[in-house]
């Protein structure tokens, strides 16, 4: 059974610092891993998708890495801004779970001005 | 291209009632998945529909059901509501299914409160 863990559960940094968010999963039989952002009471916004054959993906200030063999992914956000304050969730799509994303509990990020 | 839309955005019901939530996927997407999000359990998978057929189901009681129409729009129904059904219900659609490029796009959710 796939289990997804995100550490830390909460993080507070001053504006301008780099953010490092961690995600681990127990079963390496995955199609891909997605990182999402969720603002309070809102839906999920897809940030990055890393295919199982890829090692990293980049979009603007965001960079995500994937080490499938060790079951780990890291999301880096460079030069954080107060607008980056949100909950960040990682989710894996298993090869035996049609349409089912398995989510971590999320990391709540606060960027202080 | 319009995103995933969900209606209604907010609902208040009482215990024992039933409720129907609607989801319109991104144009061209044929896979629709439903999730329940609560503070205690996080995001949990309810079910997935593809080509009008339920292809996968999570560990929820039979009170939770759904369907998909020929235009890929989907509805989920919860009968005999319980207080514990209060949650944010999220719908997601994807173009490609069961592939490494399978990206799920989420709607804004329906906030259900059961009194």
mmCIF file of C-alpha atoms in Angstrom:
data_model
loop_
_atom_site.group_PDB
_atom_site.id
_atom_site.type_symbol
_atom_site.label_atom_id
_atom_site.label_comp_id
_atom_site.label_asym_id
_atom_site.label_seq_id
_atom_site.Cartn_x
_atom_site.Cartn_y
_atom_site.Cartn_z
ATOM 1 C CA UNK A 1 0.000 0.000 0.000
ATOM 2 C CA UNK A 2 1.417 3.346 -1.064
ATOM 3 C CA UNK A 3 2.117 5.843 1.704
ATOM 4 C CA UNK A 4 3.176 9.431 1.058
ATOM 5 C CA UNK A 5 4.814 11.523 3.770
ATOM 6 C CA UNK A 6 5.670 15.211 3.757
ATOM 7 C CA UNK A 7 8.153 16.782 6.111
ATOM 8 C CA UNK A 8 7.995 19.294 7.692
ATOM 9 C CA UNK A 9 4.283 19.750 8.364
ATOM 10 C CA UNK A 10 4.765 23.507 8.689
ATOM 11 C CA UNK A 11 7.478 25.972 7.770
ATOM 12 C CA UNK A 12 7.950 29.681 8.344
ATOM 13 C CA UNK A 13 10.678 31.651 6.557
ATOM 14 C CA UNK A 14 11.503 35.314 5.991
ATOM 15 C CA UNK A 15 10.980 36.718 2.531
ATOM 16 C CA UNK A 16 13.885 36.058 0.183
ATOM 17 C CA UNK A 17 14.942 32.747 1.682
ATOM 18 C CA UNK A 18 14.858 29.571 -0.378
ATOM 19 C CA UNK A 19 12.231 26.980 0.513
ATOM 20 C CA UNK A 20 12.913 23.244 0.574
ATOM 21 C CA UNK A 21 9.930 20.911 0.864
ATOM 22 C CA UNK A 22 10.297 17.158 1.129
ATOM 23 C CA UNK A 23 8.085 14.296 0.020
ATOM 24 C CA UNK A 24 8.693 10.563 0.430
ATOM 25 C CA UNK A 25 6.742 7.571 -0.867
ATOM 26 C CA UNK A 26 6.981 3.865 -0.139
ATOM 27 C CA UNK A 27 6.186 2.215 -3.484
ATOM 28 C CA UNK A 28 8.360 3.128 -6.469
ATOM 29 C CA UNK A 29 5.862 1.730 -9.016
ATOM 30 C CA UNK A 30 4.604 5.143 -10.059
ATOM 31 C CA UNK A 31 3.741 6.870 -13.307
ATOM 32 C CA UNK A 32 4.561 10.310 -11.979
ATOM 33 C CA UNK A 33 4.648 12.654 -9.009
ATOM 34 C CA UNK A 34 2.845 15.981 -8.901
ATOM 35 C CA UNK A 35 3.335 18.988 -6.681
ATOM 36 C CA UNK A 36 0.293 21.121 -5.925
ATOM 37 C CA UNK A 37 -0.372 24.372 -4.133
ATOM 38 C CA UNK A 38 -3.541 24.956 -2.119
ATOM 39 C CA UNK A 39 -4.685 28.287 -0.722
ATOM 40 C CA UNK A 40 -7.085 28.221 2.251
ATOM 41 C CA UNK A 41 -10.521 26.926 1.278
ATOM 42 C CA UNK A 42 -9.584 26.658 -2.381
ATOM 43 C CA UNK A 43 -8.901 23.923 -4.891
ATOM 44 C CA UNK A 44 -5.500 22.580 -5.893
ATOM 45 C CA UNK A 45 -3.228 24.280 -8.402
ATOM 46 C CA UNK A 46 -0.809 22.009 -10.230
ATOM 47 C CA UNK A 47 2.752 23.323 -9.985
ATOM 48 C CA UNK A 48 4.953 20.643 -11.488
ATOM 49 C CA UNK A 49 4.652 17.104 -12.767
ATOM 50 C CA UNK A 50 7.683 14.830 -12.858
ATOM 51 C CA UNK A 51 7.371 11.703 -14.938
ATOM 52 C CA UNK A 52 8.793 8.519 -13.429
ATOM 53 C CA UNK A 53 11.643 8.512 -15.969
ATOM 54 C CA UNK A 54 12.673 12.097 -15.182
ATOM 55 C CA UNK A 55 15.005 13.384 -12.489
ATOM 56 C CA UNK A 56 13.775 16.968 -12.258
ATOM 57 C CA UNK A 57 11.432 19.611 -13.596
ATOM 58 C CA UNK A 58 11.705 23.374 -13.468
ATOM 59 C CA UNK A 59 9.216 26.187 -13.816
ATOM 60 C CA UNK A 60 10.320 29.713 -13.014
ATOM 61 C CA UNK A 61 11.431 29.840 -9.378
ATOM 62 C CA UNK A 62 10.288 26.259 -8.794
ATOM 63 C CA UNK A 63 12.430 23.186 -9.193
ATOM 64 C CA UNK A 64 11.373 19.668 -8.274
ATOM 65 C CA UNK A 65 13.594 16.606 -8.167
ATOM 66 C CA UNK A 66 12.650 12.943 -8.129
ATOM 67 C CA UNK A 67 14.665 9.971 -6.921
ATOM 68 C CA UNK A 68 12.336 7.096 -7.618
ATOM 69 C CA UNK A 69 14.646 4.394 -6.311
ATOM 70 C CA UNK A 70 14.830 5.981 -2.870
ATOM 71 C CA UNK A 71 11.201 7.158 -2.932
ATOM 72 C CA UNK A 72 11.918 10.841 -2.512
ATOM 73 C CA UNK A 73 11.064 14.137 -4.133
ATOM 74 C CA UNK A 74 12.073 17.661 -3.178
ATOM 75 C CA UNK A 75 10.460 20.935 -4.184
ATOM 76 C CA UNK A 76 12.715 23.989 -4.148
ATOM 77 C CA UNK A 77 11.257 27.486 -4.277
ATOM 78 C CA UNK A 78 13.883 30.131 -4.827
ATOM 79 C CA UNK A 79 13.752 33.616 -3.323
ATOM 80 C CA UNK A 80 10.464 33.131 -1.504
ATOM 81 C CA UNK A 81 7.787 35.853 -1.495
ATOM 82 C CA UNK A 82 4.788 36.429 0.805
ATOM 83 C CA UNK A 83 2.573 35.292 -2.092
ATOM 84 C CA UNK A 84 4.155 31.847 -1.805
ATOM 85 C CA UNK A 85 2.370 31.341 1.511
ATOM 86 C CA UNK A 86 0.111 28.318 1.036
ATOM 87 C CA UNK A 87 -0.063 24.598 1.665
ATOM 88 C CA UNK A 88 2.039 22.495 -0.688
ATOM 89 C CA UNK A 89 1.000 18.928 -1.426
ATOM 90 C CA UNK A 90 2.761 16.160 -3.260
ATOM 91 C CA UNK A 91 0.898 13.271 -4.841
ATOM 92 C CA UNK A 92 1.937 10.113 -6.652
ATOM 93 C CA UNK A 93 0.067 8.279 -9.386
ATOM 94 C CA UNK A 94 0.644 4.556 -8.993
ATOM 95 C CA UNK A 95 0.869 2.207 -11.951
ATOM 96 C CA UNK A 96 -1.852 0.022 -10.468
ATOM 97 C CA UNK A 97 -4.224 2.826 -9.415
ATOM 98 C CA UNK A 98 -6.167 4.197 -12.350
ATOM 99 C CA UNK A 99 -6.932 7.856 -11.836
ATOM 100 C CA UNK A 100 -6.060 7.730 -8.145
ATOM 101 C CA UNK A 101 -3.566 10.182 -6.756
ATOM 102 C CA UNK A 102 -2.141 9.300 -3.365
ATOM 103 C CA UNK A 103 -1.524 12.517 -1.433
ATOM 104 C CA UNK A 104 0.751 13.504 1.396
ATOM 105 C CA UNK A 105 -0.650 15.564 4.265
ATOM 106 C CA UNK A 106 1.004 18.717 2.975
ATOM 107 C CA UNK A 107 3.466 21.321 4.212
ATOM 108 C CA UNK A 108 1.984 24.629 5.351
ATOM 109 C CA UNK A 109 4.314 27.452 4.355
ATOM 110 C CA UNK A 110 4.306 31.001 5.712
ATOM 111 C CA UNK A 111 6.631 33.585 4.179
ATOM 112 C CA UNK A 112 6.931 36.669 6.356
ATOM 113 C CA UNK A 113 7.703 40.102 4.852
ATOM 114 C CA UNK B 1 -9.552 26.857 -22.340
ATOM 115 C CA UNK B 2 -11.885 26.824 -19.353
ATOM 116 C CA UNK B 3 -10.761 24.938 -16.279
ATOM 117 C CA UNK B 4 -12.603 22.359 -14.237
ATOM 118 C CA UNK B 5 -15.836 23.744 -12.856
ATOM 119 C CA UNK B 6 -17.807 22.476 -9.893
ATOM 120 C CA UNK B 7 -21.291 23.374 -8.766
ATOM 121 C CA UNK B 8 -22.517 24.344 -6.320
ATOM 122 C CA UNK B 9 -19.587 25.908 -4.521
ATOM 123 C CA UNK B 10 -21.240 25.751 -1.108
ATOM 124 C CA UNK B 11 -23.940 23.536 0.353
ATOM 125 C CA UNK B 12 -25.547 23.239 3.763
ATOM 126 C CA UNK B 13 -27.572 20.120 4.457
ATOM 127 C CA UNK B 14 -28.949 18.343 7.510
ATOM 128 C CA UNK B 15 -28.285 14.787 8.616
ATOM 129 C CA UNK B 16 -30.227 12.190 6.698
ATOM 130 C CA UNK B 17 -30.609 14.274 3.551
ATOM 131 C CA UNK B 18 -28.948 13.488 0.263
ATOM 132 C CA UNK B 19 -26.859 15.719 -1.972
ATOM 133 C CA UNK B 20 -25.668 15.785 -5.584
ATOM 134 C CA UNK B 21 -22.503 17.560 -6.667
ATOM 135 C CA UNK B 22 -21.590 18.317 -10.259
ATOM 136 C CA UNK B 23 -18.264 18.519 -12.085
ATOM 137 C CA UNK B 24 -17.535 19.676 -15.629
ATOM 138 C CA UNK B 25 -14.062 18.636 -16.792
ATOM 139 C CA UNK B 26 -11.749 20.557 -19.079
ATOM 140 C CA UNK B 27 -12.919 20.257 -22.671
ATOM 141 C CA UNK B 28 -11.562 17.062 -24.204
ATOM 142 C CA UNK B 29 -10.758 15.396 -20.893
ATOM 143 C CA UNK B 30 -12.474 12.065 -20.432
ATOM 144 C CA UNK B 31 -11.223 10.989 -17.018
ATOM 145 C CA UNK B 32 -12.822 12.485 -13.908
ATOM 146 C CA UNK B 33 -11.734 11.689 -10.353
ATOM 147 C CA UNK B 34 -13.359 12.741 -7.096
ATOM 148 C CA UNK B 35 -11.647 13.399 -3.756
ATOM 149 C CA UNK B 36 -12.787 14.258 -0.257
ATOM 150 C CA UNK B 37 -10.678 16.613 1.835
ATOM 151 C CA UNK B 38 -11.078 16.922 5.595
ATOM 152 C CA UNK B 39 -8.742 18.388 8.232
ATOM 153 C CA UNK B 40 -8.381 15.007 9.927
ATOM 154 C CA UNK B 41 -7.975 12.661 6.956
ATOM 155 C CA UNK B 42 -6.515 14.936 4.315
ATOM 156 C CA UNK B 43 -7.238 14.200 0.673
ATOM 157 C CA UNK B 44 -8.840 10.836 0.045
ATOM 158 C CA UNK B 45 -9.773 9.306 -3.297
ATOM 159 C CA UNK B 46 -13.448 8.539 -3.830
ATOM 160 C CA UNK B 47 -13.696 7.196 -7.376
ATOM 161 C CA UNK B 48 -12.648 7.679 -10.993
ATOM 162 C CA UNK B 49 -14.758 7.612 -14.130
ATOM 163 C CA UNK B 50 -13.626 7.141 -17.676
ATOM 164 C CA UNK B 51 -15.900 6.773 -20.691
ATOM 165 C CA UNK B 52 -18.985 6.703 -18.467
ATOM 166 C CA UNK B 53 -17.678 3.752 -16.426
ATOM 167 C CA UNK B 54 -16.356 3.692 -12.882
ATOM 168 C CA UNK B 55 -12.812 2.363 -13.207
ATOM 169 C CA UNK B 56 -11.549 2.731 -9.664
ATOM 170 C CA UNK B 57 -13.080 3.217 -6.240
ATOM 171 C CA UNK B 58 -11.709 4.257 -2.871
ATOM 172 C CA UNK B 59 -12.640 2.989 0.580
ATOM 173 C CA UNK B 60 -15.896 4.805 1.117
ATOM 174 C CA UNK B 61 -19.303 3.380 2.045
ATOM 175 C CA UNK B 62 -21.948 2.722 -0.562
ATOM 176 C CA UNK B 63 -23.697 5.968 0.381
ATOM 177 C CA UNK B 64 -21.175 7.614 -1.915
ATOM 178 C CA UNK B 65 -21.898 7.062 -5.572
ATOM 179 C CA UNK B 66 -21.271 8.753 -8.865
ATOM 180 C CA UNK B 67 -21.799 8.685 -12.557
ATOM 181 C CA UNK B 68 -20.409 10.150 -15.738
ATOM 182 C CA UNK B 69 -22.326 11.310 -18.759
ATOM 183 C CA UNK B 70 -21.484 10.999 -22.434
ATOM 184 C CA UNK B 71 -20.113 14.568 -22.454
ATOM 185 C CA UNK B 72 -17.719 13.561 -19.620
ATOM 186 C CA UNK B 73 -19.506 15.682 -17.028
ATOM 187 C CA UNK B 74 -19.728 13.847 -13.733
ATOM 188 C CA UNK B 75 -21.929 13.904 -10.668
ATOM 189 C CA UNK B 76 -21.422 12.425 -7.255
ATOM 190 C CA UNK B 77 -24.206 11.670 -4.830
ATOM 191 C CA UNK B 78 -24.111 11.182 -1.093
ATOM 192 C CA UNK B 79 -27.200 9.687 0.504
ATOM 193 C CA UNK B 80 -28.216 9.677 4.158
ATOM 194 C CA UNK B 81 -25.766 12.405 5.076
ATOM 195 C CA UNK B 82 -23.772 12.139 8.303
ATOM 196 C CA UNK B 83 -21.983 14.881 10.217
ATOM 197 C CA UNK B 84 -18.668 13.321 9.194
ATOM 198 C CA UNK B 85 -19.453 13.937 5.522
ATOM 199 C CA UNK B 86 -18.769 17.635 6.024
ATOM 200 C CA UNK B 87 -15.784 18.274 3.782
ATOM 201 C CA UNK B 88 -14.408 19.934 0.685
ATOM 202 C CA UNK B 89 -15.196 17.732 -2.315
ATOM 203 C CA UNK B 90 -12.773 18.137 -5.174
ATOM 204 C CA UNK B 91 -13.083 16.977 -8.725
ATOM 205 C CA UNK B 92 -10.150 16.529 -11.095
ATOM 206 C CA UNK B 93 -9.956 15.816 -14.789
ATOM 207 C CA UNK B 94 -7.179 14.490 -16.973
ATOM 208 C CA UNK B 95 -6.608 14.068 -20.686
ATOM 209 C CA UNK B 96 -4.363 11.042 -20.637
ATOM 210 C CA UNK B 97 -5.050 8.129 -18.374
ATOM 211 C CA UNK B 98 -2.618 5.742 -16.790
ATOM 212 C CA UNK B 99 0.485 7.268 -18.310
ATOM 213 C CA UNK B 100 3.505 9.174 -17.072
ATOM 214 C CA UNK B 101 2.078 12.373 -18.548
ATOM 215 C CA UNK B 102 -1.264 11.892 -16.771
ATOM 216 C CA UNK B 103 -1.763 15.304 -15.147
ATOM 217 C CA UNK B 104 -4.812 15.900 -13.006
ATOM 218 C CA UNK B 105 -6.333 19.375 -12.987
ATOM 219 C CA UNK B 106 -8.527 20.260 -10.060
ATOM 220 C CA UNK B 107 -11.653 22.339 -9.746
ATOM 221 C CA UNK B 108 -12.322 24.847 -6.938
ATOM 222 C CA UNK B 109 -14.298 22.305 -4.915
ATOM 223 C CA UNK B 110 -17.706 22.137 -3.272
ATOM 224 C CA UNK B 111 -17.785 22.893 0.438
ATOM 225 C CA UNK B 112 -20.425 20.658 2.055
ATOM 226 C CA UNK B 113 -21.551 21.338 5.594
ATOM 227 C CA UNK B 114 -23.823 18.809 7.298
ATOM 228 C CA UNK B 115 -25.731 20.072 10.348
#
